Amino acid sequence: MTRAYPVEVARLLSTLRGSERAQAFSILLDECGAPHIANVLSEMSPDDSIALLEKLDPRQIARYLSELPADDATNLASKLPEPFSAQVVALMEAEPAADVRELLEHEERTAGRIMTPDFFAVDEEMTIAEAVSALQKRSEEFEMVFY
């Protein structure tokens, strides 16, 4: 599972049920690092991700949510039951937790709740070629870059 793309692992986990899914997720937890696990959770449906996360310790969940883009972490945190959700957010790394708290202030199903607080700005004096070059150089810092 460490060599498979997160989307492939997510697809596999989504096809399994019950104890088979739990066992496969346990193997994933044992063999992979937090960034890979977070990417797998991000590729799954929120309901499937929550079903797996709810069985974990809040510290583990916080570690995985800290690895996700803020909008994905917020979506999953908002689906955890209260007060468990608040406990998980409190255990997250400081910067991702602050982003999640900020997004949670917005009403559910609004643009404010689902947006990512990360953006890329360029100087208005740049040429198009300079702006595209700057975007290409920094594109790995952001979840998605469109230009």
Tab-separated table of N, CA and C in Angstrom:
chain	number	residue	atom	x	y	z
A	1	MET	N	0.811	-1.208	0.000
A	1	MET	CA	0.000	0.000	0.000
A	1	MET	C	0.846	1.261	0.000
A	2	THR	N	2.109	1.124	0.392
A	2	THR	CA	2.962	2.307	0.432
A	2	THR	C	3.329	2.797	-0.955
A	3	ARG	N	3.329	1.909	-1.924
A	3	ARG	CA	3.710	2.287	-3.287
A	3	ARG	C	2.519	2.645	-4.167
A	4	ALA	N	1.343	2.305	-3.731
A	4	ALA	CA	0.145	2.584	-4.523
A	4	ALA	C	-0.236	4.055	-4.383
A	5	TYR	N	-0.807	4.581	-5.439
A	5	TYR	CA	-1.305	5.950	-5.380
A	5	TYR	C	-2.455	6.020	-4.373
A	6	PRO	N	-2.573	7.157	-3.657
A	6	PRO	CA	-3.651	7.292	-2.672
A	6	PRO	C	-5.037	7.008	-3.248
A	7	VAL	N	-5.292	7.436	-4.476
A	7	VAL	CA	-6.607	7.208	-5.063
A	7	VAL	C	-6.879	5.713	-5.242
A	8	GLU	N	-5.840	4.936	-5.554
A	8	GLU	CA	-6.008	3.485	-5.704
A	8	GLU	C	-6.297	2.826	-4.357
A	9	VAL	N	-5.587	3.256	-3.327
A	9	VAL	CA	-5.818	2.704	-1.989
A	9	VAL	C	-7.222	3.085	-1.509
A	10	ALA	N	-7.610	4.324	-1.764
A	10	ALA	CA	-8.947	4.779	-1.371
A	10	ALA	C	-10.028	3.959	-2.066
A	11	ARG	N	-9.825	3.705	-3.342
A	11	ARG	CA	-10.787	2.902	-4.099
A	11	ARG	C	-10.887	1.490	-3.522
A	12	LEU	N	-9.746	0.903	-3.186
A	12	LEU	CA	-9.720	-0.424	-2.588
A	12	LEU	C	-10.464	-0.429	-1.254
A	13	LEU	N	-10.135	0.524	-0.379
A	13	LEU	CA	-10.793	0.587	0.932
A	13	LEU	C	-12.301	0.783	0.791
A	14	SER	N	-12.696	1.558	-0.197
A	14	SER	CA	-14.127	1.827	-0.394
A	14	SER	C	-14.904	0.602	-0.868
A	15	THR	N	-14.202	-0.340	-1.498
A	15	THR	CA	-14.894	-1.549	-1.964
A	15	THR	C	-15.017	-2.603	-0.866
A	16	LEU	N	-14.180	-2.493	0.158
A	16	LEU	CA	-14.216	-3.465	1.251
A	16	LEU	C	-15.288	-3.079	2.264
A	17	ARG	N	-15.748	-4.033	3.017
A	17	ARG	CA	-16.766	-3.790	4.037
A	17	ARG	C	-16.335	-4.393	5.365
A	18	GLY	N	-16.876	-3.844	6.432
A	18	GLY	CA	-16.721	-4.400	7.768
A	18	GLY	C	-15.291	-4.659	8.196
A	19	SER	N	-15.072	-5.889	8.670
A	19	SER	CA	-13.762	-6.236	9.230
A	19	SER	C	-12.657	-6.224	8.173
A	20	GLU	N	-13.002	-6.517	6.909
A	20	GLU	CA	-11.984	-6.467	5.847
A	20	GLU	C	-11.464	-5.047	5.663
A	21	ARG	N	-12.372	-4.080	5.676
A	21	ARG	CA	-11.969	-2.683	5.540
A	21	ARG	C	-11.132	-2.260	6.748
A	22	ALA	N	-11.579	-2.628	7.933
A	22	ALA	CA	-10.846	-2.268	9.149
A	22	ALA	C	-9.444	-2.876	9.145
A	23	GLN	N	-9.336	-4.113	8.701
A	23	GLN	CA	-8.040	-4.788	8.656
A	23	GLN	C	-7.123	-4.122	7.619
A	24	ALA	N	-7.645	-3.797	6.450
A	24	ALA	CA	-6.848	-3.135	5.414
A	24	ALA	C	-6.392	-1.753	5.888
A	25	PHE	N	-7.273	-1.031	6.569
A	25	PHE	CA	-6.910	0.293	7.085
A	25	PHE	C	-5.847	0.168	8.169
A	26	SER	N	-5.939	-0.852	8.980
A	26	SER	CA	-4.937	-1.107	10.013
A	26	SER	C	-3.563	-1.348	9.390
A	27	ILE	N	-3.533	-2.097	8.298
A	27	ILE	CA	-2.267	-2.328	7.580
A	27	ILE	C	-1.732	-1.007	7.041
A	28	LEU	N	-2.612	-0.188	6.488
A	28	LEU	CA	-2.215	1.118	5.981
A	28	LEU	C	-1.599	1.953	7.107
A	29	LEU	N	-2.228	1.963	8.272
A	29	LEU	CA	-1.722	2.724	9.413
A	29	LEU	C	-0.346	2.238	9.848
A	30	ASP	N	-0.140	0.923	9.814
A	30	ASP	CA	1.136	0.342	10.238
A	30	ASP	C	2.260	0.585	9.245
A	31	GLU	N	1.927	0.621	7.961
A	31	GLU	CA	2.963	0.655	6.924
A	31	GLU	C	3.234	2.020	6.306
A	32	CYS	N	2.340	2.974	6.497
A	32	CYS	CA	2.480	4.250	5.794
A	32	CYS	C	2.591	5.421	6.764
A	33	GLY	N	3.176	6.483	6.271
A	33	GLY	CA	3.289	7.703	7.054
A	33	GLY	C	2.021	8.534	6.997
A	34	ALA	N	1.959	9.515	7.875
A	34	ALA	CA	0.777	10.372	7.976
A	34	ALA	C	0.419	11.073	6.664
A	35	PRO	N	1.388	11.588	5.891
A	35	PRO	CA	1.006	12.261	4.639
A	35	PRO	C	0.287	11.328	3.657
A	36	HIS	N	0.764	10.089	3.536
A	36	HIS	CA	0.129	9.136	2.611
A	36	HIS	C	-1.270	8.764	3.107
A	37	ILE	N	-1.395	8.526	4.399
A	37	ILE	CA	-2.703	8.184	4.975
A	37	ILE	C	-3.682	9.336	4.770
A	38	ALA	N	-3.215	10.559	5.006
A	38	ALA	CA	-4.079	11.728	4.806
A	38	ALA	C	-4.531	11.830	3.356
A	39	ASN	N	-3.622	11.581	2.420
A	39	ASN	CA	-3.991	11.631	1.005
A	39	ASN	C	-5.019	10.564	0.654
A	40	VAL	N	-4.892	9.377	1.245
A	40	VAL	CA	-5.875	8.319	1.013
A	40	VAL	C	-7.238	8.766	1.539
A	41	LEU	N	-7.271	9.299	2.760
A	41	LEU	CA	-8.532	9.754	3.354
A	41	LEU	C	-9.161	10.857	2.504
A	42	SER	N	-8.333	11.719	1.944
A	42	SER	CA	-8.823	12.809	1.106
A	42	SER	C	-9.483	12.301	-0.170
A	43	GLU	N	-9.024	11.163	-0.665
A	43	GLU	CA	-9.569	10.589	-1.900
A	43	GLU	C	-10.848	9.792	-1.668
A	44	MET	N	-11.132	9.460	-0.421
A	44	MET	CA	-12.336	8.681	-0.103
A	44	MET	C	-13.531	9.614	0.085
A	45	SER	N	-14.709	9.045	0.075
A	45	SER	CA	-15.878	9.865	0.399
A	45	SER	C	-15.769	10.251	1.872
A	46	PRO	N	-16.274	11.426	2.235
A	46	PRO	CA	-16.194	11.830	3.642
A	46	PRO	C	-16.811	10.804	4.596
A	47	ASP	N	-17.917	10.201	4.207
A	47	ASP	CA	-18.561	9.213	5.080
A	47	ASP	C	-17.668	7.996	5.307
A	48	ASP	N	-17.009	7.523	4.237
A	48	ASP	CA	-16.096	6.391	4.387
A	48	ASP	C	-14.895	6.769	5.244
A	49	SER	N	-14.365	7.966	5.038
A	49	SER	CA	-13.225	8.426	5.840
A	49	SER	C	-13.596	8.526	7.311
A	50	ILE	N	-14.746	9.112	7.587
A	50	ILE	CA	-15.189	9.273	8.975
A	50	ILE	C	-15.394	7.918	9.643
A	51	ALA	N	-15.956	6.966	8.922
A	51	ALA	CA	-16.169	5.624	9.486
A	51	ALA	C	-14.847	5.011	9.948
A	52	LEU	N	-13.774	5.273	9.214
A	52	LEU	CA	-12.458	4.756	9.603
A	52	LEU	C	-11.837	5.597	10.718
A	53	LEU	N	-11.961	6.900	10.622
A	53	LEU	CA	-11.333	7.787	11.597
A	53	LEU	C	-11.952	7.678	12.993
A	54	GLU	N	-13.255	7.490	13.061
A	54	GLU	CA	-13.938	7.471	14.359
A	54	GLU	C	-13.425	6.376	15.291
A	55	LYS	N	-12.789	5.387	14.732
A	55	LYS	CA	-12.275	4.285	15.547
A	55	LYS	C	-10.871	4.566	16.088
A	56	LEU	N	-10.289	5.692	15.694
A	56	LEU	CA	-8.924	6.024	16.089
A	56	LEU	C	-8.892	6.959	17.293
A	57	ASP	N	-7.724	7.028	17.888
A	57	ASP	CA	-7.449	7.957	18.973
A	57	ASP	C	-7.491	9.389	18.425
A	58	PRO	N	-7.988	10.358	19.197
A	58	PRO	CA	-8.057	11.746	18.708
A	58	PRO	C	-6.708	12.299	18.242
A	59	ARG	N	-5.612	11.889	18.889
A	59	ARG	CA	-4.284	12.364	18.481
A	59	ARG	C	-3.924	11.872	17.078
A	60	GLN	N	-4.285	10.628	16.774
A	60	GLN	CA	-4.023	10.103	15.433
A	60	GLN	C	-4.824	10.864	14.393
A	61	ILE	N	-6.091	11.067	14.680
A	61	ILE	CA	-6.956	11.787	13.744
A	61	ILE	C	-6.402	13.194	13.508
A	62	ALA	N	-5.991	13.859	14.587
A	62	ALA	CA	-5.441	15.213	14.481
A	62	ALA	C	-4.192	15.223	13.597
A	63	ARG	N	-3.357	14.199	13.721
A	63	ARG	CA	-2.143	14.126	12.903
A	63	ARG	C	-2.499	14.035	11.420
A	64	TYR	N	-3.499	13.209	11.087
A	64	TYR	CA	-3.882	13.047	9.680
A	64	TYR	C	-4.578	14.293	9.147
A	65	LEU	N	-5.454	14.896	9.957
A	65	LEU	CA	-6.136	16.111	9.508
A	65	LEU	C	-5.148	17.259	9.324
A	66	SER	N	-4.094	17.291	10.118
A	66	SER	CA	-3.074	18.332	9.985
A	66	SER	C	-2.335	18.239	8.655
A	67	GLU	N	-2.334	17.068	8.065
A	67	GLU	CA	-1.651	16.858	6.774
A	67	GLU	C	-2.527	17.233	5.569
A	68	LEU	N	-3.817	17.367	5.794
A	68	LEU	CA	-4.754	17.642	4.701
A	68	LEU	C	-4.833	19.132	4.393
A	69	PRO	N	-5.226	19.474	3.169
A	69	PRO	CA	-5.555	20.877	2.893
A	69	PRO	C	-6.679	21.318	3.840
A	70	ALA	N	-6.684	22.583	4.198
A	70	ALA	CA	-7.626	23.092	5.200
A	70	ALA	C	-9.082	22.785	4.879
A	71	ASP	N	-9.474	22.895	3.607
A	71	ASP	CA	-10.877	22.648	3.266
A	71	ASP	C	-11.248	21.182	3.472
A	72	ASP	N	-10.338	20.252	3.144
A	72	ASP	CA	-10.613	18.828	3.358
A	72	ASP	C	-10.637	18.494	4.849
A	73	ALA	N	-9.684	19.053	5.597
A	73	ALA	CA	-9.643	18.820	7.042
A	73	ALA	C	-10.906	19.354	7.712
A	74	THR	N	-11.356	20.511	7.266
A	74	THR	CA	-12.575	21.105	7.821
A	74	THR	C	-13.785	20.238	7.533
A	75	ASN	N	-13.865	19.732	6.325
A	75	ASN	CA	-14.987	18.875	5.953
A	75	ASN	C	-15.044	17.645	6.859
A	76	LEU	N	-13.898	17.000	7.065
A	76	LEU	CA	-13.884	15.806	7.913
A	76	LEU	C	-14.116	16.156	9.382
A	77	ALA	N	-13.485	17.215	9.863
A	77	ALA	CA	-13.664	17.610	11.267
A	77	ALA	C	-15.128	17.935	11.556
A	78	SER	N	-15.798	18.553	10.607
A	78	SER	CA	-17.202	18.940	10.819
A	78	SER	C	-18.138	17.730	10.847
A	79	LYS	N	-17.676	16.610	10.323
A	79	LYS	CA	-18.511	15.408	10.303
A	79	LYS	C	-18.280	14.509	11.516
A	80	LEU	N	-17.240	14.816	12.295
A	80	LEU	CA	-17.017	14.065	13.536
A	80	LEU	C	-18.034	14.535	14.571
A	81	PRO	N	-18.469	13.644	15.452
A	81	PRO	CA	-19.428	14.057	16.480
A	81	PRO	C	-18.790	15.019	17.483
A	82	GLU	N	-19.589	15.933	17.996
A	82	GLU	CA	-19.133	16.837	19.057
A	82	GLU	C	-19.242	16.099	20.387
A	83	PRO	N	-18.422	16.312	21.350
A	83	PRO	CA	-17.282	17.219	21.434
A	83	PRO	C	-15.986	16.608	20.883
A	84	PHE	N	-16.089	15.407	20.319
A	84	PHE	CA	-14.931	14.716	19.763
A	84	PHE	C	-14.243	15.572	18.708
A	85	SER	N	-15.016	16.229	17.866
A	85	SER	CA	-14.486	17.084	16.803
A	85	SER	C	-13.637	18.209	17.382
A	86	ALA	N	-14.144	18.875	18.404
A	86	ALA	CA	-13.410	19.983	19.027
A	86	ALA	C	-12.107	19.479	19.642
A	87	GLN	N	-12.139	18.297	20.225
A	87	GLN	CA	-10.943	17.716	20.813
A	87	GLN	C	-9.889	17.447	19.728
A	88	VAL	N	-10.329	16.914	18.597
A	88	VAL	CA	-9.414	16.627	17.489
A	88	VAL	C	-8.792	17.914	16.962
A	89	VAL	N	-9.599	18.940	16.738
A	89	VAL	CA	-9.075	20.211	16.225
A	89	VAL	C	-8.086	20.819	17.224
A	90	ALA	N	-8.372	20.699	18.510
A	90	ALA	CA	-7.461	21.224	19.536
A	90	ALA	C	-6.114	20.509	19.523
A	91	LEU	N	-6.092	19.262	19.080
A	91	LEU	CA	-4.855	18.479	19.047
A	91	LEU	C	-4.076	18.626	17.742
A	92	MET	N	-4.672	19.277	16.758
A	92	MET	CA	-3.991	19.472	15.475
A	92	MET	C	-2.816	20.421	15.625
A	93	GLU	N	-1.902	20.387	14.647
A	93	GLU	CA	-0.803	21.353	14.620
A	93	GLU	C	-1.399	22.757	14.551
A	94	ALA	N	-0.679	23.739	15.085
A	94	ALA	CA	-1.226	25.091	15.264
A	94	ALA	C	-1.755	25.732	13.983
A	95	GLU	N	-0.954	25.763	12.931
A	95	GLU	CA	-1.384	26.456	11.713
A	95	GLU	C	-2.572	25.777	11.029
A	96	PRO	N	-2.525	24.453	10.813
A	96	PRO	CA	-3.704	23.817	10.210
A	96	PRO	C	-4.948	23.953	11.092
A	97	ALA	N	-4.778	23.885	12.397
A	97	ALA	CA	-5.926	24.018	13.306
A	97	ALA	C	-6.550	25.403	13.188
A	98	ALA	N	-5.714	26.425	13.087
A	98	ALA	CA	-6.228	27.796	12.943
A	98	ALA	C	-7.023	27.936	11.648
A	99	ASP	N	-6.517	27.338	10.577
A	99	ASP	CA	-7.237	27.383	9.297
A	99	ASP	C	-8.583	26.666	9.407
A	100	VAL	N	-8.589	25.514	10.052
A	100	VAL	CA	-9.835	24.749	10.208
A	100	VAL	C	-10.830	25.532	11.053
A	101	ARG	N	-10.370	26.103	12.160
A	101	ARG	CA	-11.278	26.897	13.009
A	101	ARG	C	-11.888	28.064	12.226
A	102	GLU	N	-11.051	28.705	11.401
A	102	GLU	CA	-11.537	29.830	10.600
A	102	GLU	C	-12.625	29.372	9.623
A	103	LEU	N	-12.410	28.250	8.955
A	103	LEU	CA	-13.409	27.759	8.004
A	103	LEU	C	-14.667	27.263	8.713
A	104	LEU	N	-14.511	26.706	9.917
A	104	LEU	CA	-15.680	26.220	10.664
A	104	LEU	C	-16.597	27.356	11.124
A	105	GLU	N	-16.079	28.576	11.128
A	105	GLU	CA	-16.914	29.728	11.504
A	105	GLU	C	-17.990	30.016	10.460
A	106	HIS	N	-17.771	29.557	9.229
A	106	HIS	CA	-18.741	29.780	8.157
A	106	HIS	C	-19.838	28.717	8.224
A	107	GLU	N	-21.018	29.100	7.809
A	107	GLU	CA	-22.145	28.174	7.768
A	107	GLU	C	-21.841	26.994	6.850
A	108	GLU	N	-22.378	25.836	7.214
A	108	GLU	CA	-22.220	24.666	6.370
A	108	GLU	C	-22.876	24.917	5.012
A	109	ARG	N	-22.309	24.347	3.976
A	109	ARG	CA	-22.798	24.462	2.603
A	109	ARG	C	-22.718	25.883	2.048
A	110	THR	N	-21.717	26.642	2.517
A	110	THR	CA	-21.466	27.965	1.957
A	110	THR	C	-20.070	27.964	1.342
A	111	ALA	N	-19.826	28.921	0.474
A	111	ALA	CA	-18.508	29.029	-0.160
A	111	ALA	C	-17.428	29.239	0.892
A	112	GLY	N	-17.744	29.997	1.921
A	112	GLY	CA	-16.779	30.249	2.983
A	112	GLY	C	-16.323	28.985	3.687
A	113	ARG	N	-17.197	28.010	3.810
A	113	ARG	CA	-16.858	26.758	4.502
A	113	ARG	C	-16.001	25.849	3.635
A	114	ILE	N	-16.246	25.848	2.330
A	114	ILE	CA	-15.547	24.875	1.483
A	114	ILE	C	-14.317	25.438	0.771
A	115	MET	N	-14.094	26.732	0.896
A	115	MET	CA	-12.951	27.313	0.187
A	115	MET	C	-11.648	26.969	0.899
A	116	THR	N	-10.567	27.085	0.180
A	116	THR	CA	-9.263	26.929	0.803
A	116	THR	C	-8.723	28.327	1.106
A	117	PRO	N	-8.140	28.524	2.275
A	117	PRO	CA	-7.610	29.847	2.604
A	117	PRO	C	-6.265	30.131	1.924
A	118	ASP	N	-5.707	29.143	1.241
A	118	ASP	CA	-4.430	29.316	0.560
A	118	ASP	C	-4.661	29.881	-0.834
A	119	PHE	N	-3.942	30.901	-1.168
A	119	PHE	CA	-4.046	31.471	-2.505
A	119	PHE	C	-2.675	31.955	-2.937
A	120	PHE	N	-2.556	32.224	-4.197
A	120	PHE	CA	-1.309	32.686	-4.788
A	120	PHE	C	-1.591	34.014	-5.462
A	121	ALA	N	-0.827	35.019	-5.109
A	121	ALA	CA	-1.011	36.337	-5.712
A	121	ALA	C	0.268	36.752	-6.423
A	122	VAL	N	0.105	37.452	-7.522
A	122	VAL	CA	1.253	37.977	-8.256
A	122	VAL	C	1.115	39.494	-8.364
A	123	ASP	N	2.225	40.142	-8.558
A	123	ASP	CA	2.256	41.592	-8.702
A	123	ASP	C	1.537	41.985	-9.990
A	124	GLU	N	0.713	42.992	-9.918
A	124	GLU	CA	-0.051	43.408	-11.098
A	124	GLU	C	0.838	43.957	-12.212
A	125	GLU	N	2.072	44.273	-11.897
A	125	GLU	CA	3.006	44.773	-12.896
A	125	GLU	C	3.697	43.650	-13.676
A	126	MET	N	3.507	42.393	-13.252
A	126	MET	CA	4.144	41.264	-13.940
A	126	MET	C	3.538	41.046	-15.309
A	127	THR	N	4.367	40.565	-16.207
A	127	THR	CA	3.839	40.160	-17.514
A	127	THR	C	3.172	38.799	-17.344
A	128	ILE	N	2.408	38.388	-18.324
A	128	ILE	CA	1.764	37.074	-18.267
A	128	ILE	C	2.813	35.979	-18.178
A	129	ALA	N	3.861	36.092	-18.943
A	129	ALA	CA	4.928	35.085	-18.919
A	129	ALA	C	5.571	34.999	-17.535
A	130	GLU	N	5.799	36.136	-16.885
A	130	GLU	CA	6.390	36.144	-15.545
A	130	GLU	C	5.427	35.527	-14.527
A	131	ALA	N	4.153	35.846	-14.657
A	131	ALA	CA	3.156	35.302	-13.734
A	131	ALA	C	3.039	33.787	-13.882
A	132	VAL	N	2.986	33.300	-15.107
A	132	VAL	CA	2.903	31.857	-15.349
A	132	VAL	C	4.153	31.163	-14.817
A	133	SER	N	5.299	31.751	-15.040
A	133	SER	CA	6.553	31.181	-14.542
A	133	SER	C	6.544	31.107	-13.014
A	134	ALA	N	6.085	32.164	-12.359
A	134	ALA	CA	6.005	32.181	-10.893
A	134	ALA	C	5.041	31.106	-10.387
A	135	LEU	N	3.916	30.957	-11.063
A	135	LEU	CA	2.949	29.925	-10.682
A	135	LEU	C	3.540	28.533	-10.831
A	136	GLN	N	4.232	28.303	-11.918
A	136	GLN	CA	4.828	26.990	-12.157
A	136	GLN	C	5.878	26.668	-11.106
A	137	LYS	N	6.658	27.638	-10.707
A	137	LYS	CA	7.700	27.414	-9.701
A	137	LYS	C	7.129	27.095	-8.328
A	138	ARG	N	5.981	27.667	-8.003
A	138	ARG	CA	5.413	27.489	-6.663
A	138	ARG	C	4.192	26.572	-6.637
A	139	SER	N	3.869	25.929	-7.743
A	139	SER	CA	2.633	25.142	-7.832
A	139	SER	C	2.595	23.974	-6.848
A	140	GLU	N	3.741	23.431	-6.453
A	140	GLU	CA	3.737	22.298	-5.522
A	140	GLU	C	3.356	22.711	-4.103
A	141	GLU	N	3.381	24.004	-3.806
A	141	GLU	CA	3.012	24.499	-2.482
A	141	GLU	C	1.499	24.519	-2.278
A	142	PHE	N	0.745	24.389	-3.365
A	142	PHE	CA	-0.698	24.546	-3.293
A	142	PHE	C	-1.399	23.280	-3.758
A	143	GLU	N	-2.605	23.050	-3.218
A	143	GLU	CA	-3.374	21.868	-3.564
A	143	GLU	C	-3.681	21.820	-5.067
A	144	MET	N	-4.152	22.923	-5.612
A	144	MET	CA	-4.482	23.014	-7.030
A	144	MET	C	-4.080	24.389	-7.538
A	145	VAL	N	-3.510	24.411	-8.720
A	145	VAL	CA	-3.158	25.678	-9.334
A	145	VAL	C	-3.752	25.700	-10.726
A	146	PHE	N	-4.548	26.718	-10.993
A	146	PHE	CA	-5.131	26.894	-12.319
A	146	PHE	C	-4.613	28.209	-12.864
A	147	TYR	N	-4.191	28.206	-14.089
A	147	TYR	CA	-3.733	29.434	-14.734
A	147	TYR	C	-3.978	29.343	-16.212
